[in-house]
């Protein structure tokens, strides 16, 4: 499932983040690429342990913790600390599938990448190109969202970023391990949760809603891994 999370960050948060990103030092993006993807990757990245990276990562994680749409869709168990990249002057990232397992630097924690995430910091009108193109069995999806918007997509997808031919494209990217590994099951739980939320607004606490909510949680019990 490919899902847009609109306005994860406010425009003033985006403004503050961008000021910090423009003022800091960047390094070659190869630093976190696997063997195959390092051959396809051509961009800049913030050092993972830099103060700016941690500070902005915390802003993102705080916003995720209170975003109902994100929690319902992702059912997050472990979130990799957000990374930051910049594409400019023709830079791009060729077709690849993200590494399956990521170790959080400096810790023994391993994250299985079930869901890949890109959060946009630059409005689309400020740069040309830089589309995130995600291939799945329903075809190719071109993603270029407004600043503050975020996309979730299955980490199993082949994807690439087209060359940025004007301006800069600033973004955060990271992965998460979901409580529910299977994307199909996650999708069913997401659809069910949204339907229950919508029914609850119309019918209050009817017996049927109580039953459906119970079924949701019992499916979670069957399908989740902690
Ligand atoms: Ni990728």
Coordinates of N, CA and C and ligand atoms in Angstrom, one line a residue:
X1 N 0.8 -1.2 0.0 CA 0.0 0.0 0.0 C 0.9 1.3 0.0
X2 N 0.5 2.2 -0.9 CA 1.2 3.4 -0.9 C 0.3 4.5 -0.3
X3 N 0.7 5.2 0.7 CA -0.2 6.1 1.4 C 0.5 7.4 1.7
X4 N -0.3 8.5 1.4 CA 0.2 9.9 1.7 C -0.3 10.2 3.1
X5 N 0.7 10.7 3.9 CA 0.3 11.3 5.2 C 0.4 12.8 5.0
X6 N -0.7 13.5 4.9 CA -0.6 15.0 4.6 C -0.2 15.8 5.8
X7 N 0.6 16.8 5.6 CA 0.9 17.8 6.7 C 1.4 17.1 8.0
X8 N 2.3 16.2 7.9 CA 2.9 15.7 9.1 C 3.5 16.8 9.9
X9 N 4.3 17.7 9.2 CA 4.9 18.8 9.9 C 4.2 20.1 9.5
X10 N 4.1 21.1 10.4 CA 3.5 22.4 10.1 C 4.4 23.2 9.2
X11 N 3.9 24.3 8.6 CA 4.8 25.1 7.7 C 5.9 25.8 8.6
X12 N 5.6 26.1 9.8 CA 6.6 26.7 10.6 C 7.7 25.7 11.0
X13 N 7.3 24.5 11.3 CA 8.3 23.4 11.5 C 9.2 23.2 10.3
X14 N 8.5 23.1 9.1 CA 9.3 22.9 7.9 C 10.3 24.1 7.7
X15 N 9.8 25.3 8.0 CA 10.7 26.5 7.8 C 11.9 26.3 8.7
X16 N 11.7 26.0 10.0 CA 12.8 25.8 10.9 C 13.8 24.7 10.5
X17 N 13.2 23.6 10.1 CA 14.0 22.5 9.6 C 14.9 22.8 8.4
X18 N 14.3 23.5 7.5 CA 15.0 23.9 6.3 C 16.1 24.9 6.6
X19 N 15.9 25.8 7.5 CA 17.0 26.7 7.9 C 18.2 25.9 8.4
X20 N 17.9 24.9 9.3 CA 19.0 24.1 9.9 C 19.7 23.3 8.8
X21 N 18.9 22.7 7.9 CA 19.4 21.9 6.8 C 20.3 22.7 5.9
X22 N 19.9 23.9 5.6 CA 20.7 24.7 4.7 C 22.0 25.1 5.3
X23 N 22.0 25.3 6.6 CA 23.2 25.8 7.3 C 24.2 24.7 7.7
X24 N 23.9 23.5 7.5 CA 24.8 22.4 8.1 C 25.6 21.8 7.0
X25 N 26.6 20.9 7.4 CA 27.5 20.2 6.4 C 26.9 18.9 6.0
X26 N 27.0 18.6 4.7 CA 26.5 17.4 4.1 C 27.7 16.5 3.6
X27 N 27.4 15.2 3.5 CA 28.4 14.3 3.0 C 27.8 13.4 1.9
X28 N 28.7 12.6 1.3 CA 28.2 11.8 0.2 C 27.2 10.7 0.7
X29 N 26.1 10.6 0.0 CA 25.1 9.7 0.4 C 25.4 8.2 0.4
X30 N 26.6 7.8 -0.2 CA 27.0 6.4 -0.2 C 27.1 5.8 1.2
X31 N 27.2 6.7 2.2 CA 27.5 6.2 3.6 C 26.5 5.2 4.1
X32 N 25.2 5.3 3.7 CA 24.2 4.3 4.3 C 23.7 3.3 3.2
X33 N 24.4 3.4 2.0 CA 23.9 2.5 0.9 C 24.5 1.1 1.0
X34 N 23.7 0.1 0.6 CA 24.2 -1.2 0.5 C 25.1 -1.3 -0.8
X35 N 25.7 -2.5 -1.0 CA 26.6 -2.7 -2.2 C 25.9 -2.3 -3.5
X36 N 24.7 -2.9 -3.7 CA 24.1 -2.7 -5.0 C 23.6 -1.2 -5.1
X37 N 23.0 -0.7 -4.0 CA 22.4 0.6 -4.1 C 23.5 1.7 -4.2
X38 N 24.7 1.4 -3.6 CA 25.7 2.4 -3.7 C 26.1 2.7 -5.1
X39 N 25.9 1.8 -6.0 CA 26.3 2.0 -7.4 C 25.2 2.9 -8.1
X40 N 24.0 2.9 -7.5 CA 22.9 3.7 -8.1 C 22.7 5.0 -7.4
X41 N 23.3 5.2 -6.3 CA 23.0 6.4 -5.4 C 23.9 7.5 -5.7
X42 N 23.4 8.7 -5.9 CA 24.2 9.9 -6.2 C 23.4 11.1 -5.5
X43 N 23.7 11.3 -4.3 CA 23.1 12.4 -3.6 C 24.0 12.8 -2.4
X44 N 23.4 13.8 -1.6 CA 24.1 14.2 -0.4 C 23.3 13.7 0.8
X45 N 24.0 13.6 1.9 CA 23.2 13.1 3.1 C 23.8 13.8 4.4
X46 N 23.0 13.9 5.4 CA 23.5 14.4 6.7 C 24.2 13.3 7.4
X47 N 25.4 13.5 8.1 CA 26.0 12.5 8.9 C 24.9 12.0 10.0
X48 N 24.8 10.7 10.2 CA 23.8 10.2 11.1 C 23.8 10.7 12.5
X49 N 25.1 10.9 13.0 CA 25.2 11.3 14.4 C 25.3 12.9 14.5
X50 N 25.0 13.6 13.5 CA 25.2 15.1 13.6 C 24.0 15.6 14.5
X51 N 24.3 16.7 15.2 CA 23.3 17.3 16.1 C 22.0 17.7 15.3
X52 N 22.2 18.2 14.1 CA 21.0 18.6 13.3 C 20.2 17.4 13.0
X53 N 20.9 16.3 12.6 CA 20.2 15.0 12.3 C 19.3 14.5 13.4
X54 N 19.9 14.6 14.6 CA 19.2 14.1 15.8 C 18.0 15.1 16.2
X55 N 18.3 16.3 16.1 CA 17.3 17.4 16.5 C 16.1 17.2 15.5
X56 N 16.4 17.2 14.2 CA 15.2 17.1 13.3 C 14.6 15.7 13.4
X57 N 15.4 14.7 13.6 CA 14.8 13.4 13.8 C 13.8 13.3 14.9
X58 N 14.1 14.0 16.0 CA 13.2 14.1 17.1 C 11.9 14.8 16.8
X59 N 12.0 15.9 16.0 CA 10.8 16.6 15.6 C 9.9 15.7 14.8
X60 N 10.5 14.9 13.9 CA 9.7 13.9 13.1 C 9.1 12.8 14.0
X61 N 9.9 12.3 14.8 CA 9.4 11.1 15.7 C 8.3 11.6 16.6
X62 N 8.4 12.9 17.1 CA 7.3 13.4 18.0 C 6.0 13.6 17.2
X63 N 6.1 14.0 15.9 CA 4.9 14.2 15.1 C 4.3 12.9 14.7
X64 N 5.1 11.9 14.5 CA 4.6 10.5 14.1 C 3.8 9.9 15.3
X65 N 4.3 10.2 16.5 CA 3.7 9.6 17.7 C 2.3 10.0 17.9
X66 N 1.9 11.1 17.4 CA 0.5 11.6 17.6 C -0.3 11.6 16.3
X67 N 0.2 11.0 15.2 CA -0.5 11.0 13.9 C -1.3 9.7 13.8
X68 N -2.6 9.8 13.9 CA -3.5 8.7 13.9 C -3.4 7.9 12.6
X69 N -3.4 8.6 11.5 CA -3.4 8.0 10.2 C -2.1 7.1 10.0
X70 N -1.0 7.7 10.4 CA 0.3 7.0 10.4 C 0.3 5.7 11.2
X71 N -0.2 5.9 12.5 CA -0.2 4.7 13.4 C -1.1 3.6 12.9
X72 N -2.3 4.0 12.4 CA -3.2 3.0 11.9 C -2.7 2.3 10.7
X73 N -2.0 3.0 9.8 CA -1.5 2.4 8.6 C -0.2 1.6 8.8
X74 N 0.7 2.1 9.7 CA 2.0 1.5 9.8 C 2.1 0.5 10.9
X75 N 1.3 0.7 12.0 CA 1.4 -0.2 13.2 C 2.9 -0.4 13.6
X76 N 3.5 0.8 13.9 CA 5.0 0.7 14.1 C 5.4 0.0 15.3
X77 N 6.5 -0.8 15.1 CA 7.1 -1.5 16.3 C 8.5 -0.8 16.5
X78 N 9.3 -0.7 15.5 CA 10.6 0.0 15.7 C 10.8 0.9 14.5
X79 N 11.1 2.2 14.8 CA 11.4 3.2 13.7 C 12.9 3.5 13.7
X80 N 13.4 3.4 12.5 CA 14.8 3.7 12.3 C 15.0 5.2 12.4
X81 N 16.0 5.7 13.1 CA 16.2 7.2 13.3 C 16.2 7.9 11.9
X82 N 15.4 8.9 11.7 CA 15.3 9.5 10.4 C 16.6 10.0 9.8
X83 N 16.8 9.8 8.5 CA 18.0 10.3 7.8 C 17.6 11.4 6.9
X84 N 18.5 12.2 6.4 CA 18.2 13.4 5.6 C 19.0 13.4 4.4
X85 N 18.4 13.7 3.2 CA 19.2 13.8 2.0 C 18.9 15.0 1.2
X86 N 19.8 15.3 0.3 CA 19.6 16.5 -0.6 C 20.0 16.0 -2.0
X87 N 19.2 16.3 -3.0 CA 19.5 16.1 -4.4 C 19.6 17.4 -5.1
X88 N 20.6 17.6 -5.9 CA 20.8 18.9 -6.6 C 21.7 18.6 -7.9
X89 N 21.7 19.6 -8.8 CA 22.6 19.5 -9.9 C 22.6 18.1 -10.6
X90 N 21.5 17.6 -11.0 CA 21.4 16.4 -11.7 C 21.5 15.1 -10.9
X91 N 21.6 15.3 -9.6 CA 21.7 14.0 -8.8 C 20.4 13.2 -8.8
X92 N 20.6 11.9 -8.6 CA 19.5 11.0 -8.7 C 19.8 9.7 -7.9
X93 N 18.9 8.8 -7.9 CA 19.1 7.5 -7.2 C 18.4 6.5 -8.1
X94 N 19.2 5.6 -8.7 CA 18.7 4.6 -9.6 C 17.9 3.5 -9.0
X95 N 17.3 2.7 -9.8 CA 16.3 1.7 -9.2 C 17.0 0.7 -8.3
X96 N 16.3 0.5 -7.1 CA 16.9 -0.4 -6.1 C 15.7 -0.8 -5.2
X97 N 16.0 -1.9 -4.4 CA 15.1 -2.3 -3.3 C 15.9 -2.0 -2.0
X98 N 15.3 -1.4 -1.0 CA 16.0 -1.1 0.2 C 16.5 -2.4 0.9
X99 N 17.6 -2.3 1.6 CA 18.1 -3.4 2.4 C 17.0 -3.9 3.4
X100 N 17.0 -5.2 3.6 CA 15.9 -5.8 4.4 C 16.1 -5.5 5.9
X101 N 17.4 -5.5 6.3 CA 17.6 -5.3 7.8 C 18.6 -4.2 7.9
X102 N 18.3 -3.3 8.9 CA 19.1 -2.1 9.2 C 19.5 -2.1 10.6
X103 N 20.8 -2.0 10.9 CA 21.1 -1.9 12.3 C 21.2 -0.5 12.7
X104 N 20.6 -0.1 13.8 CA 20.6 1.3 14.3 C 22.1 1.6 14.7
X105 N 22.8 2.6 14.1 CA 24.2 2.8 14.4 C 24.4 3.0 15.8
X106 N 25.5 2.3 16.3 CA 25.9 2.5 17.7 C 25.1 1.7 18.7
X107 N 24.2 0.9 18.2 CA 23.3 0.0 19.1 C 23.3 -1.4 18.5
X108 N 22.8 -2.3 19.3 CA 22.6 -3.7 18.8 C 21.2 -3.9 18.1
X109 N 20.4 -2.8 18.1 CA 19.0 -2.9 17.6 C 19.0 -3.1 16.1
X110 N 18.3 -4.1 15.6 CA 18.1 -4.3 14.2 C 16.6 -4.0 13.8
X111 N 16.4 -3.4 12.7 CA 15.1 -3.0 12.2 C 14.9 -3.7 10.9
X112 N 13.9 -4.6 10.8 CA 13.5 -5.2 9.5 C 12.7 -4.1 8.8
X113 N 13.0 -3.8 7.6 CA 12.4 -2.7 6.9 C 11.1 -3.2 6.2
X114 N 10.0 -3.0 6.8 CA 8.7 -3.3 6.3 C 8.1 -2.2 5.4
X115 N 8.3 -1.0 5.9 CA 7.8 0.2 5.3 C 8.9 1.2 5.1
X116 N 9.0 1.8 3.9 CA 9.9 2.9 3.6 C 9.2 4.2 3.6
X117 N 9.8 5.2 4.0 CA 9.2 6.5 4.2 C 10.0 7.7 3.7
X118 N 9.4 8.6 3.0 CA 10.0 9.8 2.6 C 9.1 11.0 3.0
X119 N 9.8 11.9 3.7 CA 9.1 13.2 4.1 C 9.7 14.3 3.4
X120 N 8.9 15.1 2.7 CA 9.4 16.2 1.8 C 9.6 17.5 2.6
X121 N 10.7 18.1 2.3 CA 11.0 19.4 3.0 C 10.9 20.6 2.0
X122 N 10.9 20.3 0.7 CA 11.0 21.3 -0.3 C 9.7 21.3 -1.1
X123 N 9.0 22.5 -1.3 CA 7.8 22.5 -2.1 C 8.1 22.1 -3.6
X124 N 7.2 21.4 -4.3 CA 7.5 20.9 -5.6 C 7.9 22.0 -6.6
X125 N 7.4 23.2 -6.4 CA 7.6 24.3 -7.4 C 9.1 24.8 -7.3
X126 N 9.8 24.4 -6.2 CA 11.2 24.9 -6.1 C 12.2 24.1 -6.8
X127 N 11.8 22.9 -7.3 CA 12.8 22.1 -8.0 C 12.1 21.3 -9.2
X128 N 12.9 21.0 -10.2 CA 12.5 20.2 -11.3 C 13.0 18.8 -11.1
X129 N 12.3 17.8 -11.5 CA 12.7 16.4 -11.4 C 12.5 16.0 -9.9
X130 N 13.4 15.0 -9.5 CA 13.3 14.6 -8.1 C 12.1 13.9 -7.7
X131 N 11.4 13.2 -8.7 CA 10.3 12.4 -8.3 C 10.7 11.1 -7.8
X132 N 10.0 10.7 -6.7 CA 10.2 9.3 -6.2 C 9.3 8.4 -7.0
X133 N 9.8 7.5 -7.8 CA 9.0 6.6 -8.6 C 9.0 5.2 -8.0
X134 N 7.8 4.7 -7.6 CA 7.7 3.5 -6.9 C 6.9 2.5 -7.8
X135 N 7.5 1.3 -8.1 CA 6.9 0.3 -8.9 C 6.2 -0.7 -8.1
X136 N 5.0 -1.1 -8.4 CA 4.4 -2.2 -7.8 C 3.6 -3.0 -8.9
X137 N 2.8 -3.9 -8.4 CA 2.1 -4.7 -9.4 C 1.0 -3.9 -10.1
X138 N 0.6 -2.8 -9.5 CA -0.4 -1.9 -10.1 C 0.3 -0.8 -11.1
X139 N 1.6 -1.0 -11.3 CA 2.3 0.0 -12.2 C 3.2 0.9 -11.4
X140 N 3.6 2.0 -12.1 CA 4.5 3.0 -11.6 C 3.8 4.2 -10.9
X141 N 4.2 4.6 -9.8 CA 3.6 5.7 -9.1 C 4.7 6.8 -8.9
X142 N 4.3 8.0 -9.3 CA 5.3 9.1 -9.3 C 4.9 10.0 -8.1
X143 N 5.8 10.2 -7.1 CA 5.5 10.9 -5.9 C 6.3 12.1 -5.8
X144 N 5.6 13.3 -5.7 CA 6.3 14.5 -5.5 C 5.4 15.4 -4.7
X145 N 5.4 15.3 -3.3 CA 4.4 15.9 -2.5 C 4.9 17.3 -2.0
X146 N 4.0 18.0 -1.4 CA 4.2 19.3 -0.8 C 5.1 19.1 0.4
X147 N 5.8 20.3 0.8 CA 6.6 20.2 2.0 C 5.8 19.9 3.2
X148 N 6.3 19.0 4.0 CA 5.5 18.6 5.2 C 4.7 17.3 5.0
X149 N 4.5 17.0 3.8 CA 3.8 15.7 3.5 C 4.8 14.5 3.4
X150 N 4.2 13.4 3.7 CA 5.1 12.2 3.8 C 4.4 11.0 3.0
X151 N 5.2 10.1 2.5 CA 4.7 8.9 1.8 C 5.2 7.7 2.5
X152 N 4.3 6.7 2.6 CA 4.7 5.4 3.1 C 4.5 4.4 2.0
X153 N 5.5 3.5 1.8 CA 5.3 2.5 0.7 C 6.1 1.3 1.1
X154 N 5.7 0.1 0.5 CA 6.3 -1.1 1.0 C 7.8 -1.2 0.7
X155 N 8.6 -1.6 1.6 CA 10.0 -1.6 1.4 C 10.4 -2.7 0.4
X156 N 9.5 -3.6 0.0 CA 9.7 -4.6 -1.0 C 9.7 -4.0 -2.4
X157 N 9.3 -2.7 -2.5 CA 9.1 -2.1 -3.9 C 10.4 -1.7 -4.5
X158 N 10.5 -1.9 -5.8 CA 11.6 -1.3 -6.6 C 11.3 0.1 -6.7
X159 N 12.2 1.0 -6.5 CA 12.0 2.5 -6.6 C 13.2 3.2 -7.0
X160 N 13.0 4.4 -7.5 CA 14.1 5.3 -7.8 C 13.7 6.8 -7.7
X161 N 14.7 7.6 -7.7 CA 14.5 9.1 -7.7 C 15.1 9.7 -8.9
X162 N 14.2 10.4 -9.7 CA 14.7 11.0 -11.0 C 15.6 12.2 -10.7
X163 N 16.5 12.5 -11.7 CA 17.5 13.5 -11.5 C 16.8 14.9 -11.2
X164 N 17.4 15.6 -10.3 CA 17.0 17.0 -9.9 C 17.7 17.9 -10.9
X165 N 17.0 18.6 -11.8 CA 17.6 19.4 -12.8 C 17.6 20.9 -12.5
X166 N 16.8 21.3 -11.5 CA 16.8 22.7 -11.0 C 16.5 22.7 -9.5
X167 N 17.2 23.5 -8.8 CA 17.0 23.7 -7.4 C 17.5 22.5 -6.5
X168 N 17.0 22.5 -5.3 CA 17.4 21.4 -4.3 C 16.2 20.7 -3.9
X169 N 16.4 19.4 -3.6 CA 15.3 18.6 -3.1 C 15.7 18.1 -1.7
X170 N 15.2 18.7 -0.7 CA 15.5 18.2 0.7 C 14.4 17.3 1.2
X171 N 14.9 16.2 1.8 CA 13.9 15.2 2.3 C 14.5 14.5 3.5
X172 N 13.6 13.9 4.3 CA 14.0 12.9 5.2 C 13.5 11.5 4.7
X173 N 14.4 10.5 5.0 CA 14.0 9.1 4.6 C 14.3 8.2 5.7
X174 N 13.5 7.2 5.9 CA 13.8 6.2 7.0 C 12.8 5.0 6.8
X175 N 13.0 4.1 7.7 CA 12.2 2.8 7.5 C 11.6 2.5 8.9
X176 N 10.7 1.5 8.8 CA 10.2 1.0 10.1 C 9.8 -0.4 10.0
X177 N 9.9 -1.1 11.2 CA 9.4 -2.5 11.3 C 8.1 -2.4 11.9
X178 N 7.1 -3.0 11.3 CA 5.7 -3.0 11.7 C 5.5 -4.1 12.7
X179 N 4.5 -3.9 13.6 CA 4.0 -5.0 14.4 C 3.5 -6.2 13.6
X180 N 3.0 -5.8 12.3 CA 2.4 -6.8 11.4 C 3.3 -6.9 10.2
X181 N 4.1 -8.0 10.0 CA 5.1 -8.0 8.9 C 4.4 -8.0 7.5
X182 N 3.3 -8.7 7.4 CA 2.7 -8.9 6.1 C 1.9 -7.7 5.7
X183 N 2.2 -7.1 4.5 CA 1.6 -5.9 4.0 C 0.1 -6.1 3.7
X184 N -0.3 -7.3 3.3 CA -1.7 -7.6 3.0 C -2.5 -7.5 4.3
X185 N -2.0 -8.2 5.3 CA -2.7 -8.2 6.6 C -2.7 -6.8 7.2
X186 N -1.7 -6.0 7.0 CA -1.6 -4.6 7.5 C -2.7 -3.8 6.8
X187 N -2.9 -4.1 5.6 CA -3.9 -3.3 4.8 C -5.3 -3.6 5.3
X188 N -5.5 -4.9 5.6 CA -6.9 -5.3 6.1 C -7.1 -4.6 7.4
X189 N -6.1 -4.6 8.3 CA -6.3 -3.9 9.6 C -6.5 -2.4 9.5
X190 N -5.8 -1.8 8.5 CA -5.9 -0.4 8.3 C -7.4 -0.1 7.8
X191 N -7.8 -0.8 6.8 CA -9.2 -0.6 6.3 C -10.2 -0.8 7.4
X192 N -10.0 -1.8 8.2 CA -11.0 -2.1 9.2 C -11.0 -1.0 10.3
X193 N -9.8 -0.6 10.6 CA -9.7 0.5 11.6 C -10.4 1.8 11.2
X194 N -10.1 2.1 9.9 CA -10.7 3.4 9.4 C -12.3 3.3 9.3
X195 N -12.7 2.1 8.9 CA -14.2 1.9 8.8 C -14.8 2.0 10.2
X196 N -14.1 1.4 11.2 CA -14.7 1.4 12.6 C -14.7 2.9 13.1
X197 N -13.6 3.6 12.8 CA -13.5 5.0 13.3 C -14.7 5.8 12.7
X198 N -14.9 5.6 11.4 CA -16.0 6.3 10.7 C -17.4 6.0 11.2
X199 N -17.6 4.7 11.5 CA -18.9 4.2 12.0 C -19.1 4.8 13.4
X200 N -18.0 4.8 14.2 CA -18.1 5.3 15.6 C -18.6 6.8 15.6
X201 N -18.2 7.6 14.6 CA -18.7 9.0 14.6 C -20.2 9.0 14.3
X202 N -20.7 8.0 13.6 CA -22.1 8.1 13.2 C -23.0 7.4 14.2
X203 N -22.5 6.3 14.9 CA -23.4 5.4 15.6 C -23.0 5.3 17.1
X204 N -22.1 6.1 17.6 CA -21.6 6.0 19.0 C -21.2 4.6 19.3
X205 N -21.5 4.1 20.5 CA -21.1 2.8 20.9 C -22.2 1.7 20.7
X206 N -22.5 1.4 19.5 CA -23.4 0.4 19.2 C -22.8 -1.0 19.5
X207 N -23.6 -2.0 19.8 CA -23.1 -3.4 20.1 C -22.2 -3.8 18.9
X208 N -22.6 -3.5 17.7 CA -21.9 -4.0 16.5 C -20.5 -3.4 16.5
X209 N -20.4 -2.1 16.8 CA -19.1 -1.4 16.8 C -18.2 -2.1 17.9
X210 N -18.8 -2.4 19.0 CA -18.0 -3.0 20.1 C -17.5 -4.4 19.6
X211 N -18.3 -5.1 18.9 CA -17.9 -6.4 18.4 C -16.8 -6.2 17.3
X212 N -17.0 -5.3 16.4 CA -16.0 -5.1 15.3 C -14.7 -4.7 15.9
X213 N -14.7 -3.8 16.9 CA -13.5 -3.4 17.6 C -12.8 -4.6 18.2
X214 N -13.6 -5.5 18.8 CA -13.0 -6.7 19.4 C -12.4 -7.5 18.3
X215 N -13.0 -7.7 17.2 CA -12.4 -8.5 16.1 C -11.1 -7.8 15.6
X216 N -11.1 -6.5 15.5 CA -9.8 -5.8 15.1 C -8.7 -6.2 16.1
X217 N -9.0 -6.1 17.4 CA -7.9 -6.4 18.3 C -7.5 -7.9 18.3
X218 N -8.5 -8.7 18.1 CA -8.2 -10.2 18.1 C -7.4 -10.5 16.8
X219 N -7.6 -9.9 15.7 CA -6.8 -10.1 14.5 C -5.4 -9.6 14.8
X220 N -5.3 -8.4 15.5 CA -3.9 -7.9 15.9 C -3.2 -9.0 16.7
X221 N -3.9 -9.6 17.6 CA -3.3 -10.6 18.5 C -2.8 -11.8 17.7
X222 N -3.5 -12.2 16.7 CA -3.1 -13.3 15.8 C -1.9 -12.9 14.9
X223 N -1.9 -11.7 14.5 CA -1.0 -11.3 13.4 C 0.3 -10.5 13.8
X224 N 0.2 -10.0 15.0 CA 1.3 -9.1 15.4 C 2.5 -9.9 16.0
X225 N 3.7 -9.3 15.9 CA 4.9 -9.9 16.5 C 5.6 -8.7 17.2
X226 N 6.0 -9.0 18.4 CA 6.6 -7.9 19.2 C 8.0 -8.3 19.6
Ligands
LIG1 NI1 15.5 3.4 -1.3

